[in-house]
XYZ file of C-alpha atoms in Angstrom:
636
model
C 32.857 -22.662 30.686
C 34.061 -19.089 30.403
C 31.622 -16.341 29.646
C 31.582 -14.398 26.393
C 30.834 -10.699 26.833
C 28.812 -9.008 24.133
C 27.742 -5.501 23.203
C 24.027 -5.540 22.427
C 21.984 -2.628 21.079
C 18.320 -2.735 22.142
C 15.965 -2.186 19.218
C 13.939 1.006 19.481
C 14.737 1.798 23.125
C 15.179 5.526 23.587
C 18.533 6.695 24.886
C 20.101 3.220 24.835
C 22.913 2.730 22.324
C 24.732 -0.352 23.604
C 24.581 -2.466 26.729
C 26.837 -5.308 27.863
C 25.524 -8.845 28.380
C 27.134 -12.257 28.583
C 26.558 -15.654 27.012
C 27.995 -19.104 27.643
C 29.168 -19.501 24.050
C 30.122 -17.331 21.107
C 27.330 -15.372 19.424
C 27.948 -13.900 15.975
C 27.736 -10.178 15.290
C 24.407 -9.247 13.637
C 22.567 -11.938 15.643
C 19.158 -11.035 17.057
C 18.664 -11.858 20.723
C 16.232 -11.540 23.609
C 17.642 -9.632 26.564
C 16.520 -8.679 30.072
C 15.870 -4.945 29.999
C 14.948 -3.401 33.317
C 11.913 -5.243 34.593
C 10.914 -6.451 31.107
C 12.308 -8.365 28.151
C 13.500 -6.575 25.046
C 15.018 -7.481 21.691
C 18.413 -6.439 20.495
C 21.184 -6.986 17.987
C 24.663 -8.168 18.912
C 26.953 -5.391 17.717
C 30.285 -6.836 18.823
C 32.347 -8.588 21.504
C 33.951 -6.800 24.439
C 36.281 -7.473 27.356
C 34.924 -8.448 30.758
C 33.541 -5.280 32.361
C 34.061 -4.226 35.976
C 30.386 -4.721 36.779
C 27.995 -7.653 36.946
C 26.313 -8.484 33.643
C 23.052 -10.233 32.862
C 22.815 -13.198 30.527
C 21.231 -13.080 27.109
C 17.800 -14.687 27.443
C 17.627 -16.361 24.022
C 19.029 -16.360 20.511
C 16.314 -15.636 17.935
C 16.019 -18.519 15.488
C 15.995 -16.810 12.099
C 17.976 -17.100 8.861
C 21.126 -14.935 8.876
C 20.455 -11.216 8.805
C 22.176 -9.617 5.762
C 25.721 -8.485 6.498
C 24.955 -4.877 5.549
C 22.330 -4.451 8.295
C 24.560 -3.344 11.167
C 26.946 -1.168 9.099
C 23.956 0.608 7.553
C 22.360 1.179 10.974
C 25.621 2.583 12.332
C 25.960 4.902 9.338
C 22.390 6.187 9.772
C 22.943 6.811 13.484
C 26.159 8.718 12.783
C 24.992 10.665 9.728
C 21.686 11.772 11.250
C 23.014 12.210 14.809
C 20.551 9.714 16.265
C 20.696 6.725 18.597
C 21.823 3.407 17.127
C 18.768 1.773 18.723
C 16.499 4.092 16.694
C 18.409 3.318 13.506
C 18.146 -0.431 14.112
C 14.388 -0.067 14.548
C 14.246 0.882 10.853
C 15.900 -2.376 9.786
C 14.563 -4.891 12.309
C 11.058 -5.251 13.810
C 10.890 -4.618 17.555
C 9.592 -8.186 18.015
C 11.234 -10.173 15.205
C 10.406 -13.640 16.586
C 6.645 -13.082 16.702
C 5.161 -14.905 13.727
C 1.903 -14.046 11.982
C 0.030 -15.203 8.940
C 1.851 -14.111 5.799
C 0.379 -13.064 2.511
C 1.479 -14.679 -0.688
C 4.022 -12.965 -2.859
C 2.335 -11.333 -5.835
C 2.859 -13.107 -9.179
C 1.950 -11.504 -12.430
C 0.697 -13.297 -15.463
C 3.356 -14.762 -17.712
C 6.297 -12.447 -18.264
C 5.980 -10.193 -21.287
C 8.574 -8.152 -23.099
C 7.376 -4.557 -22.983
C 7.976 -2.693 -26.248
C 10.708 -0.156 -25.581
C 11.594 2.946 -27.533
C 15.130 3.573 -28.709
C 15.609 6.155 -25.939
C 14.381 3.752 -23.244
C 16.624 0.961 -24.521
C 19.622 3.290 -24.511
C 18.989 4.271 -20.882
C 18.653 0.631 -19.775
C 21.815 -0.424 -21.610
C 23.771 2.466 -20.107
C 22.671 1.716 -16.529
C 23.281 -2.027 -16.709
C 26.440 -1.837 -18.768
C 28.189 1.063 -17.055
C 30.565 0.844 -14.117
C 28.882 3.778 -12.357
C 26.608 2.910 -9.449
C 24.323 5.947 -9.071
C 22.105 7.400 -11.794
C 19.659 10.285 -12.071
C 17.020 9.595 -14.742
C 15.451 12.889 -15.782
C 12.486 11.836 -17.885
C 9.765 14.272 -18.903
C 6.178 13.382 -18.040
C 4.907 10.670 -20.352
C 8.385 9.570 -21.453
C 7.991 6.008 -20.145
C 10.111 5.904 -16.992
C 7.982 3.089 -15.542
C 8.772 0.834 -18.513
C 12.475 1.469 -17.872
C 12.073 0.501 -14.217
C 10.239 -2.706 -15.135
C 12.888 -3.790 -17.630
C 15.691 -3.064 -15.166
C 13.937 -5.202 -12.520
C 13.270 -7.948 -15.082
C 16.949 -8.158 -15.884
C 17.889 -8.157 -12.194
C 15.558 -11.118 -11.561
C 17.063 -12.950 -14.536
C 20.505 -12.498 -12.963
C 19.282 -13.887 -9.623
C 19.223 -10.518 -7.880
C 16.464 -8.669 -6.022
C 15.339 -5.095 -6.593
C 13.630 -2.454 -4.458
C 11.330 0.099 -6.095
C 10.378 3.006 -3.850
C 7.201 4.954 -4.613
C 6.260 8.164 -2.786
C 2.756 7.118 -1.739
C 1.539 3.584 -2.238
C -2.111 4.500 -2.878
C -1.030 6.739 -5.749
C 1.160 3.968 -7.178
C -1.791 1.715 -8.046
C -1.187 2.066 -11.776
C 2.578 1.551 -11.420
C 2.073 -1.622 -9.370
C -0.463 -2.945 -11.881
C 2.103 -2.486 -14.658
C 4.771 -4.341 -12.662
C 2.350 -7.182 -11.958
C 1.351 -7.371 -15.615
C 4.866 -7.259 -17.011
C 6.975 -9.229 -14.540
C 6.671 -12.957 -14.143
C 8.939 -12.907 -11.087
C 7.901 -12.490 -7.473
C 6.645 -9.121 -6.287
C 6.420 -8.165 -2.612
C 4.282 -5.097 -1.910
C 4.395 -3.084 1.309
C 2.597 0.061 2.437
C 2.301 2.355 5.433
C -1.232 1.291 6.327
C -0.124 -2.203 7.326
C -0.457 -3.244 10.968
C 2.634 -4.037 13.030
C 1.918 -7.753 12.573
C 1.621 -7.360 8.810
C 4.906 -5.430 8.676
C 6.636 -8.190 10.633
C 5.207 -10.763 8.220
C 6.531 -8.861 5.194
C 9.938 -8.495 6.862
C 10.107 -12.262 7.428
C 8.979 -12.927 3.857
C 11.760 -10.754 2.510
C 14.283 -12.462 4.797
C 13.237 -16.054 4.038
C 12.271 -15.948 0.325
C 14.533 -18.356 -1.543
C 14.093 -16.688 -4.933
C 14.927 -13.070 -5.824
C 12.047 -10.633 -5.382
C 10.998 -7.191 -6.574
C 9.924 -5.156 -3.543
C 7.589 -2.209 -4.143
C 6.616 0.248 -1.435
C 7.302 3.547 0.380
C 10.606 4.630 1.931
C 10.525 1.952 4.680
C 10.789 -0.738 1.967
C 14.434 0.234 1.695
C 15.122 -1.675 4.910
C 13.613 -5.052 4.037
C 16.348 -7.690 4.421
C 17.692 -9.002 1.118
C 21.282 -10.174 0.822
C 20.981 -10.482 -2.977
C 20.065 -6.852 -3.653
C 21.233 -5.636 -7.059
C 19.120 -2.529 -7.711
C 17.298 0.273 -5.895
C 14.942 2.573 -7.814
C 13.420 5.727 -6.295
C 10.486 6.858 -8.438
C 9.438 10.535 -8.259
C 12.634 11.092 -6.288
C 11.841 14.767 -5.700
C 8.884 13.950 -3.433
C 9.042 15.151 0.172
C 7.615 11.866 1.502
C 11.064 10.289 1.115
C 12.192 12.272 4.181
C 11.290 10.850 7.591
C 10.085 13.426 10.089
C 10.839 11.349 13.220
C 14.269 10.379 14.529
C 16.317 9.319 12.731
C 15.351 12.004 10.226
C 16.752 10.159 7.236
C 16.228 10.840 3.549
C 15.681 7.722 1.433
C 17.972 9.050 -1.320
C 21.003 9.275 0.965
C 20.339 5.998 2.789
C 19.768 4.211 -0.541
C 23.108 5.518 -1.801
C 24.863 4.131 1.278
C 22.973 0.810 1.041
C 23.970 0.405 -2.608
C 27.574 1.214 -1.722
C 27.583 -1.479 0.998
C 26.075 -4.246 -1.156
C 27.420 -3.267 -4.587
C 23.972 -2.489 -6.028
C 22.968 0.147 -8.558
C 20.847 3.185 -7.604
C 18.448 4.882 -10.024
C 16.639 8.095 -9.086
C 13.838 9.009 -11.481
C 11.759 12.170 -11.885
C 10.376 14.607 -14.415
C 11.339 17.389 -11.998
C 14.441 16.405 -9.993
C 15.214 18.531 -6.959
C 17.905 21.187 -6.976
C 19.813 18.899 -4.606
C 19.800 16.022 -7.097
C 20.807 18.269 -9.992
C 23.595 19.651 -7.820
C 24.790 16.118 -7.018
C 24.745 15.189 -10.711
C 26.845 18.210 -11.597
C 29.264 17.284 -8.814
C 29.663 13.830 -10.366
C 27.945 11.931 -7.552
C 24.970 11.048 -9.775
C 25.284 10.223 -13.476
C 22.624 12.069 -15.472
C 20.499 10.242 -18.039
C 17.594 11.803 -19.903
C 14.369 10.821 -21.600
C 13.773 14.257 -23.139
C 10.555 13.608 -25.083
C 7.175 12.041 -24.258
C 6.214 8.866 -26.096
C 3.093 10.596 -27.392
C 3.863 14.181 -28.307
C 0.635 16.208 -28.333
C 0.030 19.940 -28.681
C -0.593 21.568 -25.298
C -1.982 25.091 -25.015
C -1.234 26.873 -21.736
C -2.882 30.105 -20.543
C -1.662 32.040 -17.493
C -4.560 34.018 -16.044
C -3.785 37.111 -13.967
C -6.193 36.970 -11.011
C -5.241 40.303 -9.473
C -8.363 41.961 -10.888
C -10.663 38.933 -10.692
C -13.209 38.541 -7.927
C -14.505 35.041 -8.672
C -12.794 31.745 -7.760
C -12.911 30.617 -11.378
C -11.917 33.085 -14.079
C -14.063 33.519 -17.226
C -11.280 31.807 -19.209
C -11.362 28.704 -17.004
C -15.167 28.613 -16.924
C -15.250 28.791 -20.727
C -12.641 26.031 -21.019
C -14.651 23.808 -18.663
C -17.779 24.400 -20.724
C -15.953 23.517 -23.960
C -14.581 20.358 -22.394
C -18.039 19.276 -21.221
C -19.558 20.022 -24.623
C -16.841 17.896 -26.282
C -17.450 15.069 -23.780
C -13.897 15.390 -22.473
C -12.647 15.191 -18.910
C -11.264 18.064 -16.850
C -9.036 18.174 -13.802
C -9.064 21.117 -11.375
C -6.052 21.302 -9.099
C -5.767 23.294 -5.891
C -2.761 23.049 -3.638
C -4.274 22.912 -0.196
C -1.234 23.472 1.958
C -0.846 27.125 2.720
C -4.443 27.958 1.806
C -4.819 29.991 4.999
C -5.015 33.703 4.328
C -2.148 35.267 2.434
C -1.678 38.972 1.926
C -1.063 40.061 -1.661
C -1.072 43.417 -3.356
C -4.309 43.502 -5.336
C -2.667 45.521 -8.118
C 0.830 44.097 -8.645
C 0.587 40.804 -6.745
C 3.744 41.337 -4.667
C 4.155 39.696 -1.272
C 5.972 41.159 1.725
C 9.419 39.547 1.986
C 11.850 39.522 4.894
C 14.793 41.761 3.957
C 17.200 39.529 5.900
C 16.112 36.072 4.706
C 14.416 36.714 1.322
C 11.425 34.526 2.222
C 7.795 35.709 2.386
C 6.552 36.989 5.714
C 3.400 35.510 7.225
C 0.304 37.459 8.180
C -0.823 37.056 11.797
C -4.350 38.403 11.976
C -4.558 38.310 15.794
C -1.721 40.795 16.182
C -2.086 42.509 12.813
C 1.589 41.949 12.001
C 3.811 40.341 9.385
C 6.420 37.949 10.731
C 9.385 36.071 9.290
C 9.353 32.474 10.487
C 13.057 32.118 9.836
C 14.591 34.936 11.857
C 11.600 36.192 13.841
C 11.581 39.709 12.381
C 8.163 41.376 12.850
C 6.680 44.484 11.284
C 3.335 46.088 10.537
C 1.517 45.632 7.247
C 2.489 48.698 5.189
C -0.237 51.187 4.394
C 0.699 50.881 0.727
C 2.501 48.320 -1.413
C 6.276 49.010 -1.415
C 6.516 48.050 -5.098
C 3.622 49.884 -6.753
C 2.260 52.132 -3.944
C -1.210 50.604 -4.272
C -3.455 50.922 -1.217
C -5.298 47.685 -1.939
C -4.286 44.504 -0.082
C -6.028 41.208 -0.761
C -6.402 38.286 1.664
C -6.581 35.050 -0.274
C -7.488 31.539 0.840
C -10.021 28.811 0.046
C -10.175 25.023 -0.194
C -11.406 22.250 -2.460
C -14.905 22.138 -0.962
C -15.547 25.730 -1.964
C -14.246 25.026 -5.470
C -16.554 22.008 -5.699
C -19.537 24.127 -4.650
C -18.726 26.736 -7.272
C -18.305 24.141 -10.051
C -21.604 22.438 -9.223
C -23.361 25.789 -9.231
C -21.961 26.636 -12.674
C -22.432 23.155 -14.165
C -25.283 21.406 -12.300
C -25.495 18.513 -14.759
C -21.757 17.717 -14.723
C -20.506 14.624 -12.924
C -18.117 16.126 -10.383
C -15.847 14.297 -7.932
C -13.636 15.802 -5.234
C -10.510 13.926 -4.127
C -8.448 15.314 -1.251
C -7.182 14.233 2.173
C -10.663 14.405 3.685
C -12.084 11.990 1.114
C -8.971 9.907 0.558
C -8.406 6.172 0.976
C -6.644 3.423 -0.944
C -10.018 2.219 -2.228
C -11.078 5.761 -3.157
C -8.111 6.331 -5.451
C -8.586 2.948 -7.158
C -12.300 3.602 -7.639
C -11.596 7.114 -8.935
C -9.102 5.865 -11.518
C -11.595 3.224 -12.629
C -14.415 5.787 -12.982
C -12.136 8.159 -14.897
C -11.044 5.448 -17.303
C -14.674 4.414 -17.837
C -15.586 8.025 -18.637
C -17.988 8.343 -15.699
C -16.435 11.524 -14.280
C -16.544 14.862 -16.084
C -14.625 17.071 -13.636
C -12.168 15.855 -10.986
C -11.256 18.367 -8.258
C -8.281 17.581 -6.058
C -5.109 18.504 -4.271
C -1.507 17.337 -4.675
C -2.422 13.679 -4.968
C -3.990 14.189 -8.400
C -1.007 16.174 -9.646
C 1.494 13.362 -9.750
C 1.911 9.858 -11.017
C -1.562 9.261 -12.437
C -1.950 8.342 -16.094
C -5.312 9.824 -17.104
C -5.509 9.542 -20.898
C -8.959 11.158 -21.282
C -8.128 14.387 -19.427
C -8.040 17.168 -22.001
C -8.190 20.177 -19.636
C -6.179 20.919 -16.518
C -7.092 23.979 -14.497
C -4.838 25.201 -11.696
C -7.305 27.117 -9.542
C -4.656 29.012 -7.590
C -0.972 28.537 -8.280
C 0.150 30.845 -5.451
C -0.812 28.932 -2.305
C 2.513 27.127 -2.039
C 4.521 29.913 -3.633
C 4.167 32.322 -0.724
C 4.774 29.931 2.158
C 7.822 31.295 4.040
C 10.259 28.613 2.977
C 13.257 28.587 0.648
C 11.811 25.564 -1.169
C 8.485 27.250 -2.042
C 9.488 28.272 -5.555
C 10.942 24.851 -6.336
C 7.868 23.023 -5.043
C 5.566 25.341 -6.952
C 7.461 24.651 -10.165
C 7.453 20.886 -9.553
C 3.729 20.719 -8.830
C 2.773 22.849 -11.823
C 5.085 20.892 -14.133
C 3.630 17.617 -12.866
C -0.027 18.675 -13.009
C 0.394 20.084 -16.524
C 1.721 16.664 -17.467
C -1.635 15.086 -16.566
C -3.159 16.623 -19.695
C -2.685 15.528 -23.289
C -1.731 11.877 -22.867
C -3.749 10.717 -25.855
C -2.056 10.935 -29.215
C -5.220 12.149 -30.947
C -6.279 14.759 -28.381
C -4.719 18.222 -27.925
C -4.653 19.476 -24.366
C -5.385 22.767 -22.683
C -4.028 24.090 -19.383
C -5.288 27.159 -17.518
C -3.143 28.473 -14.647
C -4.758 31.077 -12.370
C -2.297 33.152 -10.342
C -1.720 36.456 -8.579
C 1.966 36.239 -9.549
C 1.980 35.748 -13.332
C 5.567 37.011 -13.675
C 7.087 34.698 -11.075
C 9.777 32.457 -12.641
C 8.352 29.294 -11.073
C 5.003 29.891 -12.783
C 6.238 31.251 -16.102
C 8.843 28.522 -16.602
C 6.579 25.692 -15.415
C 3.923 26.765 -17.907
C 6.377 26.115 -20.742
C 8.104 23.146 -19.036
C 11.481 24.945 -19.017
C 13.045 22.859 -16.264
C 16.698 23.568 -16.982
C 16.136 27.329 -16.974
C 14.275 27.182 -13.670
C 16.922 25.066 -11.952
C 19.707 27.326 -13.229
C 18.073 30.393 -11.682
C 17.235 28.560 -8.476
C 20.824 27.411 -7.978
C 22.138 30.936 -8.534
C 19.746 32.303 -5.893
C 20.560 29.551 -3.398
C 24.285 30.109 -3.739
C 24.041 33.871 -3.323
C 21.913 33.510 -0.171
C 23.946 30.700 1.388
C 21.139 28.137 1.250
C 21.185 24.406 0.388
C 22.621 22.709 -1.565
C 25.578 25.033 -0.994
C 25.233 24.944 2.779
C 23.918 22.364 5.206
C 20.959 23.147 7.460
C 19.965 22.096 10.963
C 16.462 22.936 12.204
C 16.020 22.924 15.983
C 12.511 23.111 17.438
C 11.564 23.474 21.114
C 8.240 22.670 22.732
C 7.070 24.539 25.822
C 3.814 25.102 27.707
C 3.817 28.883 27.191
C 4.827 31.204 24.388
C 7.174 33.072 26.703
C 8.778 29.790 27.750
C 9.346 28.727 24.144
C 10.818 32.086 23.193
C 13.059 32.134 26.259
C 14.349 28.600 25.648
C 15.078 29.365 21.988
C 16.859 32.610 22.860
C 19.005 30.883 25.491
C 19.982 28.031 23.182
C 20.856 30.436 20.360
C 23.333 32.183 22.674
C 24.819 28.883 23.838
C 25.327 27.594 20.285
C 26.762 30.909 19.097
C 29.365 30.786 21.884
C 30.303 27.137 21.302
C 30.170 27.177 17.494
C 31.119 30.670 16.307
C 31.443 29.656 12.623
C 27.824 28.608 12.114
C 25.088 31.041 11.043
C 22.047 31.162 13.342
C 18.692 32.517 12.198
C 16.130 33.067 14.904
C 14.756 32.424 17.382
C 11.404 32.578 15.637
C 7.984 30.971 16.085
C 7.400 27.845 14.037
C 5.000 27.970 11.075
C 2.389 26.341 13.337
C 3.315 28.101 16.550
C 0.837 26.415 18.850
C -0.597 22.883 18.772
C -1.891 20.437 21.368
C -1.621 22.957 24.173
C 2.090 23.640 23.534
C 4.099 26.385 21.858
C 6.845 25.791 19.303
C 9.809 28.031 18.439
C 12.789 27.182 16.313
C 16.322 28.040 15.262
C 17.646 27.635 11.720
C 21.396 26.980 11.649
C 23.507 26.776 8.490
C 27.103 25.807 7.868
C 29.288 24.818 4.898
C 30.399 21.786 6.954
C 27.806 19.216 7.987
C 29.924 17.925 10.877
C 29.655 21.295 12.634
C 25.881 20.836 12.712
C 25.880 17.167 13.734
C 28.098 18.059 16.723
C 25.368 20.357 18.035
C 22.654 17.684 18.223
C 23.973 15.594 21.160
C 24.305 18.731 23.307
C 20.649 19.781 23.051
C 18.561 20.263 26.227
C 15.355 18.292 26.788
C 12.253 19.005 24.707
C 14.301 20.022 21.673
C 13.881 18.263 18.341
C 16.665 18.286 15.757
C 16.287 17.817 12.003
C 19.456 17.651 9.918
C 18.871 18.331 6.216
C 15.193 19.305 6.692
C 12.917 19.310 3.665
C 11.215 22.495 4.850
C 12.049 25.264 7.276
C 8.539 25.944 8.586
């Protein structure tokens, strides 16, 4: 019997795209196989047939006995590898477990009570009819906070199940999606398969096999990795809170769920719905370019008065302003709940003018410079420019600089000192778990918490009907991080956290925003929920500066044992790239936002180009110990 020669891609094996093996009979493309790999056994996918090579080949060890893998699996993996300049083996690892034939105990698919028809508003019904009835495949649902986007998602999934098709619903962080999942379970009578990042490898394999072998259509709910669960009957992909940074993977391949979902839906003929109250500038740009069809839910279901105060903290010495303290006291006296939000990232010391609130900005890159206390200098983490802290503020000539930075624990201490009888709970990364968030929501709904203090996780997605006061303790911590996305993320967080207040029809809401930059557009426009105005200004600035979405970005980061070694490697690579690719713009070398970690030093280059292909061609030429990120979500 003549041999059949096959190209096989090992799953998750670094640096190995395809290898050649032989079999005694034909093996279909997309088949999963066991292969000898060095001195061990590995798993791989057959990616095609090939002619007899001029070297001796090894035989495939075994064909994995599984139902057929969906036809879109290999084309999607190849697209990911090409688009994100990564190895095909790494891309396949996203779609297939590294040990697909290892079985483990499975959990039952979730079934809700009997299916119910959720009451839909006229606006919600119009959106659903447009998505299901239109020929367009990709939609951007811009729905203000409280407008009922979740009900739209549920009805879309219900109709998919009725048509015999599966749906995938991506949520940014599964622990924060507890309420969303509960609504799906309550409303849908069909099968629901839930995944999350805290599953063990065995549990992830079990879920993958469940998705592959389920005979009936399913609704899959989970984080970005849920996108890769194998369903041949996929009719719909929904990305909730599509602006969230957690949809971008930080390891190779550095994919973004939005772009991969668009390609997946193209391959299988499914519809894509991106939903958010604060879509990213990228998504708005895509909608204006006709690549996403814009739909809107412009009004909340319960429209309540909301009173917003912006408090100028430039002349305040306390953590909590008198206005916020008074509002907290009123809320306690009225037996109402309060939420205090503090964005933790970037809470290390920042240097602000105590009189006008201005921050030193790099004249070349238009991003804030970072204060390095050890050297007493300001540095741009884009281009590396360094200078001394001016003796006086360039804007108002004040001689008073203020170093700002504190965390949630200090806020909690201050609140308990001011209100010793209040029931106070702090929720941040240090005190976070899946059980914690569920217990917190339960306590809030039972009225057993007076003041909740937290970071980003309490700003988004939670429906807290009894919260009448939202206090933003310091709106500036994210604003002055040296990144082009700082203003956008500040606006999004403020818009979202403001939306946590006033969800009861009979209860007006109050919001107090404390800031050292009361005139900044991100803060002023977020306070009045003027999303369109903010995005318009942001797009104008991005275009004038040559930033995304008008140019593509590649971030290259090197890791070395000494600072001098990192700087030298970055300088050398910058020269090499400039010579080989004269049309790209190179910023740097510069130290990374976190320059040293784990005994190593990190420096980076930021490269921009109007053509993405110019950047992807750079990646395969990189020396060792360099990490590439195409389309990064931050430039720190």
